[in-house]
C-alpha atoms as one frame of an Amber mdcrd trajectory, in Angstrom:
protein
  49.614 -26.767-163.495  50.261 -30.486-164.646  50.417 -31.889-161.405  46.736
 -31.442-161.083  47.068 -33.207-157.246  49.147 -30.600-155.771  46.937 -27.966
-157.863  44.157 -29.160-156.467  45.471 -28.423-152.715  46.723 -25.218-153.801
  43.065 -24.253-154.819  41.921 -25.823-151.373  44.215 -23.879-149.648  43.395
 -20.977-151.136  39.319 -22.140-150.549  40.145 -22.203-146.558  42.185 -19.107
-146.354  39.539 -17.357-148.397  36.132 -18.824-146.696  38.007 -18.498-142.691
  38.574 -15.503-140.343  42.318 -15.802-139.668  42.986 -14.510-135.951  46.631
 -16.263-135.992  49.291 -12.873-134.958  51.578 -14.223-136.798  50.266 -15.118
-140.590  49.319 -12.275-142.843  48.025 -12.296-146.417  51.453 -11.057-148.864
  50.404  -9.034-152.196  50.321 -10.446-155.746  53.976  -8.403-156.159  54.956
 -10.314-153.637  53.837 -14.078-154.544  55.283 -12.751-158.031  58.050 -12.443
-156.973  58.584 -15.058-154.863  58.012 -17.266-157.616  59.973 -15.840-160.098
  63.310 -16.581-161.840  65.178 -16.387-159.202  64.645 -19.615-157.940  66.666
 -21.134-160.453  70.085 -19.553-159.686  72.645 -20.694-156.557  74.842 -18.423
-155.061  76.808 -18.843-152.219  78.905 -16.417-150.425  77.956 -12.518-150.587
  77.909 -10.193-153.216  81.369  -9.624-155.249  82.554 -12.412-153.098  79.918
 -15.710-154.846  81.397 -20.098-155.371  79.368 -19.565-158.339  79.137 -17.976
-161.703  76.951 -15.639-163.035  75.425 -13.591-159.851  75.680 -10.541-161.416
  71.630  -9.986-161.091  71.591 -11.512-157.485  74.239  -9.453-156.428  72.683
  -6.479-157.631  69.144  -7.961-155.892  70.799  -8.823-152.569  72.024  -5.145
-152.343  68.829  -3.575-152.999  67.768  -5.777-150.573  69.668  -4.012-147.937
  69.530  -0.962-148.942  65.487  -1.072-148.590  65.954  -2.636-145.390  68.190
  -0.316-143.664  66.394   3.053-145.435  62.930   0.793-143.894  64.079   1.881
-139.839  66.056   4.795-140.855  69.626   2.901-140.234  73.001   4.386-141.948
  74.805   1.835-143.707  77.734   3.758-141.410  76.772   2.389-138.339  74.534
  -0.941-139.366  74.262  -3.839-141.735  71.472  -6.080-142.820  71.629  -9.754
-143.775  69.043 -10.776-145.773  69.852 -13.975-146.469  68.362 -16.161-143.244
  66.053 -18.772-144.812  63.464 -17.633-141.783  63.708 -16.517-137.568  65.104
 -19.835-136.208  67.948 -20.048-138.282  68.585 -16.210-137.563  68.847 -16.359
-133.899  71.029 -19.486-134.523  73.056 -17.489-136.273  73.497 -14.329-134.304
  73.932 -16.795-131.124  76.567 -18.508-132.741  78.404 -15.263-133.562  78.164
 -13.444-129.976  78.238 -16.392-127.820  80.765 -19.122-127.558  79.214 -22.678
-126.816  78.246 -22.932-123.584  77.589 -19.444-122.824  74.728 -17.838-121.144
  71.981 -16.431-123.151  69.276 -14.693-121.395  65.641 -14.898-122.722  62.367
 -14.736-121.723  60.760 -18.454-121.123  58.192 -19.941-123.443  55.051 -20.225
-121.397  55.538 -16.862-120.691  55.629 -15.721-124.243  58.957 -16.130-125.324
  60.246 -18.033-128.309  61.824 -21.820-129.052  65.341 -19.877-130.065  65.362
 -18.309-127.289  67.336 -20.577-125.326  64.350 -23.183-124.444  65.682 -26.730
-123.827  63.839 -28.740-126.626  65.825 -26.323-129.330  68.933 -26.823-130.444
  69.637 -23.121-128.679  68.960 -24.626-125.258  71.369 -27.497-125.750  74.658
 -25.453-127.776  74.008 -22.892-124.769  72.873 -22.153-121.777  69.085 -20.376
-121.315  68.773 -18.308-117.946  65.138 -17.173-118.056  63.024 -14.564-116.873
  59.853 -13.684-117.137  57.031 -11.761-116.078  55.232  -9.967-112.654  52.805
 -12.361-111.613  50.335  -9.693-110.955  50.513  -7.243-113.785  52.028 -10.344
-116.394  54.529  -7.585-117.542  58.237  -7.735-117.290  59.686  -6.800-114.318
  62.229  -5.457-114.616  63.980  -5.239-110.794  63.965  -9.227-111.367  65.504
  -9.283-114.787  68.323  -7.320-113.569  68.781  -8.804-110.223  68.977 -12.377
-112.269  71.591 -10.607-114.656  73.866  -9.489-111.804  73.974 -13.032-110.812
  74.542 -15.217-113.627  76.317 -12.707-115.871  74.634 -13.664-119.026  76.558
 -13.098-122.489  73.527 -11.817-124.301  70.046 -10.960-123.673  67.483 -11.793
-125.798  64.160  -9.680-125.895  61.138  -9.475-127.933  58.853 -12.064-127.827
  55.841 -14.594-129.576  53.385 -13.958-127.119  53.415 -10.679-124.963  50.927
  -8.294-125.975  52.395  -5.000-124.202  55.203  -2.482-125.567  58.790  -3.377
-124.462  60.984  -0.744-122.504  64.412  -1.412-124.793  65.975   1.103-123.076
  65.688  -0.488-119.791  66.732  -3.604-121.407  69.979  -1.691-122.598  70.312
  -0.574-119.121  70.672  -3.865-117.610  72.942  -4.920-120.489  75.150  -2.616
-119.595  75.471  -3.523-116.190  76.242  -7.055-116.894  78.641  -6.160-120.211
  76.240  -8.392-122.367  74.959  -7.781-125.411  71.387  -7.220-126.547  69.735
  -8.953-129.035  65.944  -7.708-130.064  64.010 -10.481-131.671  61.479  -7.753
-133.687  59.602 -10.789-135.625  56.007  -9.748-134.632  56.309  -5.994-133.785
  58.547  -5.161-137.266  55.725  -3.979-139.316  54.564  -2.360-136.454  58.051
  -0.733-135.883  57.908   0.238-139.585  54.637   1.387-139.630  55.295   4.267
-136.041  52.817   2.691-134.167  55.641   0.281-131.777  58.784   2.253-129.949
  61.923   1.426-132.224  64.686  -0.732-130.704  67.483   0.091-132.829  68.893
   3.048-130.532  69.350   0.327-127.941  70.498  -2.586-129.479  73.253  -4.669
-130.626  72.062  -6.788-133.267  67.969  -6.885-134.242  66.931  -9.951-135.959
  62.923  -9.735-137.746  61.293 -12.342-139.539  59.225 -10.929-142.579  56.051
 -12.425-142.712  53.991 -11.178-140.099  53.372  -7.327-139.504  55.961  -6.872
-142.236  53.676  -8.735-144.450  56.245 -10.736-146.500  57.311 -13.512-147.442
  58.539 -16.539-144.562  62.064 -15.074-144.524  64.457 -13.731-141.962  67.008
  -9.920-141.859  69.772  -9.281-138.953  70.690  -5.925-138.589  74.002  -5.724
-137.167  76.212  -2.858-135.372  79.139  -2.454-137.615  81.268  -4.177-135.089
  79.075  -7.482-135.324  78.326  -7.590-139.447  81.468  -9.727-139.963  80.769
 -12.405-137.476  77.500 -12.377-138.042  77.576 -12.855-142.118  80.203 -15.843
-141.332  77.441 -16.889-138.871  74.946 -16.995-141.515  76.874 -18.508-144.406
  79.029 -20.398-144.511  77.789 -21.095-140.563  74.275 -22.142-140.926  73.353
 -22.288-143.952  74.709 -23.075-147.628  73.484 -20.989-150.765  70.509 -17.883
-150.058  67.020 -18.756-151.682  67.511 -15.530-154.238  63.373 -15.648-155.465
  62.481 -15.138-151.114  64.965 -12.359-151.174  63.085 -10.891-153.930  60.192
 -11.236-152.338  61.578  -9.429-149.076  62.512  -7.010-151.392  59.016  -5.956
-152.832  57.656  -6.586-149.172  59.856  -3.822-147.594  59.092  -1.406-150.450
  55.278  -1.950-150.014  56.015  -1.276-146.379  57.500   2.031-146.842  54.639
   3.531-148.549  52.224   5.868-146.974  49.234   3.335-146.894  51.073   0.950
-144.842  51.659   3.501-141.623  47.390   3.317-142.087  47.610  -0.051-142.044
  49.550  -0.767-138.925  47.830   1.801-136.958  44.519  -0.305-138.007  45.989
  -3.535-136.577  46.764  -2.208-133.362  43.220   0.082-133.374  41.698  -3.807
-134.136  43.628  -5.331-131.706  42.683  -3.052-129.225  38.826  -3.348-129.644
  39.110  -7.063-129.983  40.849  -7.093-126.787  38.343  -4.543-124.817  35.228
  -6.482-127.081  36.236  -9.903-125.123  36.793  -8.334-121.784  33.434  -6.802
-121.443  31.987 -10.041-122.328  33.467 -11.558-119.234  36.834 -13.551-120.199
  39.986 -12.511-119.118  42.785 -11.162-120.988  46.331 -11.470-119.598  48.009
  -8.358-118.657  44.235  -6.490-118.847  44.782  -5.351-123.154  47.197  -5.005
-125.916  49.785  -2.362-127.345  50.358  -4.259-130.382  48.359  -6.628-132.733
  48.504  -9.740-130.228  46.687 -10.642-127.197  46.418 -14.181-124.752  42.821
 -15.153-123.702  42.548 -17.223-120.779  40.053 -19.320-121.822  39.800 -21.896
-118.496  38.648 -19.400-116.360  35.124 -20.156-118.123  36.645 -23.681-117.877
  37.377 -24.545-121.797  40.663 -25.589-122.457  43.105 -24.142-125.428  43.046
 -26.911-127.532  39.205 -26.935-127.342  38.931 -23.380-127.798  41.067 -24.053
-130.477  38.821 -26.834-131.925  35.489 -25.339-131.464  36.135 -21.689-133.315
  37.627 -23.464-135.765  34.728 -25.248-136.919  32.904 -21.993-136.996  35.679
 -20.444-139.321  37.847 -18.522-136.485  41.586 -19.400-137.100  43.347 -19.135
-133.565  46.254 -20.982-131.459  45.840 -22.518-128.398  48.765 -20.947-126.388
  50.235 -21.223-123.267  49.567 -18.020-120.442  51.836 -17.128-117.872  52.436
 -19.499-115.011  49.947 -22.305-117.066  49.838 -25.205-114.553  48.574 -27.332
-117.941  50.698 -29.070-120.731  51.543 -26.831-124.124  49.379 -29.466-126.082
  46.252 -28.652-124.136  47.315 -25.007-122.487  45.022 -22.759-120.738  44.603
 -19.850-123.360  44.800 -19.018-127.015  46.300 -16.407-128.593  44.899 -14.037
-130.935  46.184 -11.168-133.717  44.738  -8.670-135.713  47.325  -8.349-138.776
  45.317 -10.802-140.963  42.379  -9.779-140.929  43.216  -6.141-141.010  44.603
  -7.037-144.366  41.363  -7.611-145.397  40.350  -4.213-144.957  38.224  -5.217
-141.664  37.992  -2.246-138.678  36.720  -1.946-135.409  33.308  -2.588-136.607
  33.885  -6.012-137.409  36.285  -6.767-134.461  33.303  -6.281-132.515  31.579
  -8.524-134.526  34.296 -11.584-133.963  34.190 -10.935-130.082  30.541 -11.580
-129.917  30.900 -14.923-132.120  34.292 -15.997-129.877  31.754 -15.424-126.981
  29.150 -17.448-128.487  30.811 -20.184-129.118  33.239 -20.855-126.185  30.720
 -19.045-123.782  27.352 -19.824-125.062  28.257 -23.170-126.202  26.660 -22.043
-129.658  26.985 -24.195-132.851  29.918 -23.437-133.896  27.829 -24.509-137.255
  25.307 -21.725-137.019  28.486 -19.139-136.703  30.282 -20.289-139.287  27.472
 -19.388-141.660  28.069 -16.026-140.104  31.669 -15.685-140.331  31.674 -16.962
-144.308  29.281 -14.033-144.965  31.452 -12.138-143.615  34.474 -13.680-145.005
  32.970 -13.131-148.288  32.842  -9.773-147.826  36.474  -8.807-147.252  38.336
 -10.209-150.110  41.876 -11.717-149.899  44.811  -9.273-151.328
């Protein structure tokens, strides 16, 4: 590379993601195919519009690209091209749910979704996003004994405000969603129900998570967590909704599709439909799960008492250490979490009372229970123990060293 600056924090960045133990649920480690691809040839070419229907010249590659594209995402979750549609041209998950929002809902509307300190998402109707302010968020949440949803309140607040569409699946909830109860309350409201299926997709994909497509309207995924692609966004639509959802997305939203990210997708959802990947989803969930149990019988608490999935919240003040200083202090010894908010956090989401913590990374790596076992012990160590986070890191570089990046 000639610009030997930017080179030179490209092979720093590398250095750290290398040399760290990345417990972030939702970063993952692509292929070479896929960083190939991503920066291939593509990139040079605009192309607004859809295929057979481009502003530009000479799309006759892309147009072939963006309908493999599809067609590997619907064959992905089993979907006839009868009954759905896929978009693949969402620059990432914000811009998505923008989209499908502004094709469902008019301005103003209601849009149901779950609230962000209790694991939800910014798009999902929280005030500080533009989706908060073009609608209306009524949200719910979750039982404050079991933290899961429940359900009787969900529906009871649906019967009274009457929202347009519900929103479900979430950033930060670490048990397996009921999508046909969710369907049931749509129903009884005549709104529409959107599943945001960003962190469970690969999970989806890989038979390991319950499938929301019998129950949905429209199910929006980003790509680059379970799905292990690149930062990029898909809607699957009903047939009924693929119109007003493609005008949602372009011309709506956005202007021409990044064509080298949807090639990227492309390889990603190809790798995903290979036998090896089912092994490697049921690994991030076995991970998860160990992790999870690991911490517990140490002594901390984890919200909602496990995982389902690759994600779980650790309430880290109840040994009285903050998020952002749980945050800080495994980070000097090489553990990559978020500080993250848990349900009904009395503290601000700069400082919050937990952090959250994934398995998809890491399982990447090739890393089983064995080594899960392994991080719980250091987590304890240092938040717990008030170890040097110095003397773990030189334990969690030997064992970064081990596990090689893709």
């Amino acid at each position: 590379m000639k610009d030997k600056k930017i080179e030179t924090l490209c092979l720093k960045e590398e250095r750290r993601q290398r040399e760290t133990l990345n417990l972030i649920p939702s970063e993952n480690y692509v292929s070479r195919d896929v960083l190939h691809a991503l920066g291939s040839i593509f990139v040079n070419k605009y192309s607004e519009g859809y295929p057979g229907a481009r502003y530009y010249g000479g799309n006759e590659v892309v147009d072939t690209l963006e309908n493999l594209t599809q067609e590997r995402a619907l064959k992905l979750f089993h979907l006839s091209s009868k009954e759905w549609s896929a978009n693949v041209q969402p620059y990432s998950g914000s811009p998505a749910n923008l989209a499908v929002y502004a094709a469902l809902v008019p301005p103003g509307g209601v849009i149901m979704g779950m609230e962000l300190a209790m694991g939800g998402h910014l798009t999902h109707g929280h005030n500080v996003s533009l989706t908060g302010r073009i609608w209306q968020q009524l949200p719910y949440g979750v039982d404050s004994t079991t933290e899961t949803l429940d359900f009787e309140k969900l529906a009871a607040q649906a019967r009274e405000h009457r929202p347009a569409l519900i929103v479900a699946g979430y950033t930060a909830y670490s048990r397996i969603i009921d999508f046909a109860a969710l369907r049931e309350v749509a129903n009884s409201v005549s709104a529409k129900l959107l599943i945001d299926l960003s962190h469970v997709a690969g999970l989806v994909a890989g038979g390991v998570y319950p499938s929301p497509f019998p129950h949905a309207d429209v199910v929006m995924t980003t790509t680059h967590k379970t799905l292990r692609g690149p930062r990029a966004a898909i809607i699957f639509s009903r047939g009924e909704h693929a119109k007003l959802i493609d005008r949602a997305v372009f011309p709506g939203v956005q202007g021409g599709p990044h064509n080298n990210q949807i090639a990227a997708v492309a390889v990603a959802l190809s790798e995903a439909s290979k036998p090896e990947f089912k092994r490697y989803a049921k690994q991030v969930v076995k991970n998860a799960q160990v992790l999870a149990q690991s911490i517990i019988d140490r002594g901390w608490r984890v919200v909602s008492g496990g995982t389902d999935t690759h994600l779980f919240l650790i309430d880290t003040m109840t040994r009285g250490v903050s998020g952002r200083e749980a945050e800080r202090l495994l980070g000097k010894a090489g553990i990559i979490v978020n500080k993250n908010a848990i349900p009904f956090d009395m503290r601000k989401p700069f400082d919050p009372s937990g952090i959250r913590v994934g398995t998809p990374a890491l399982t990447t790596r090739g890393m089983k229970e064995g080594e899960m076992v392994l991080l719980a012990g250091w987590i304890d160590d240092v938040l717990r123990e008030r170890k040097s986070p110095a003397a773990i890191r030189k334990e969690t570089l030997k064992l970064a060293k081990r596990f090689r990046l893709p």
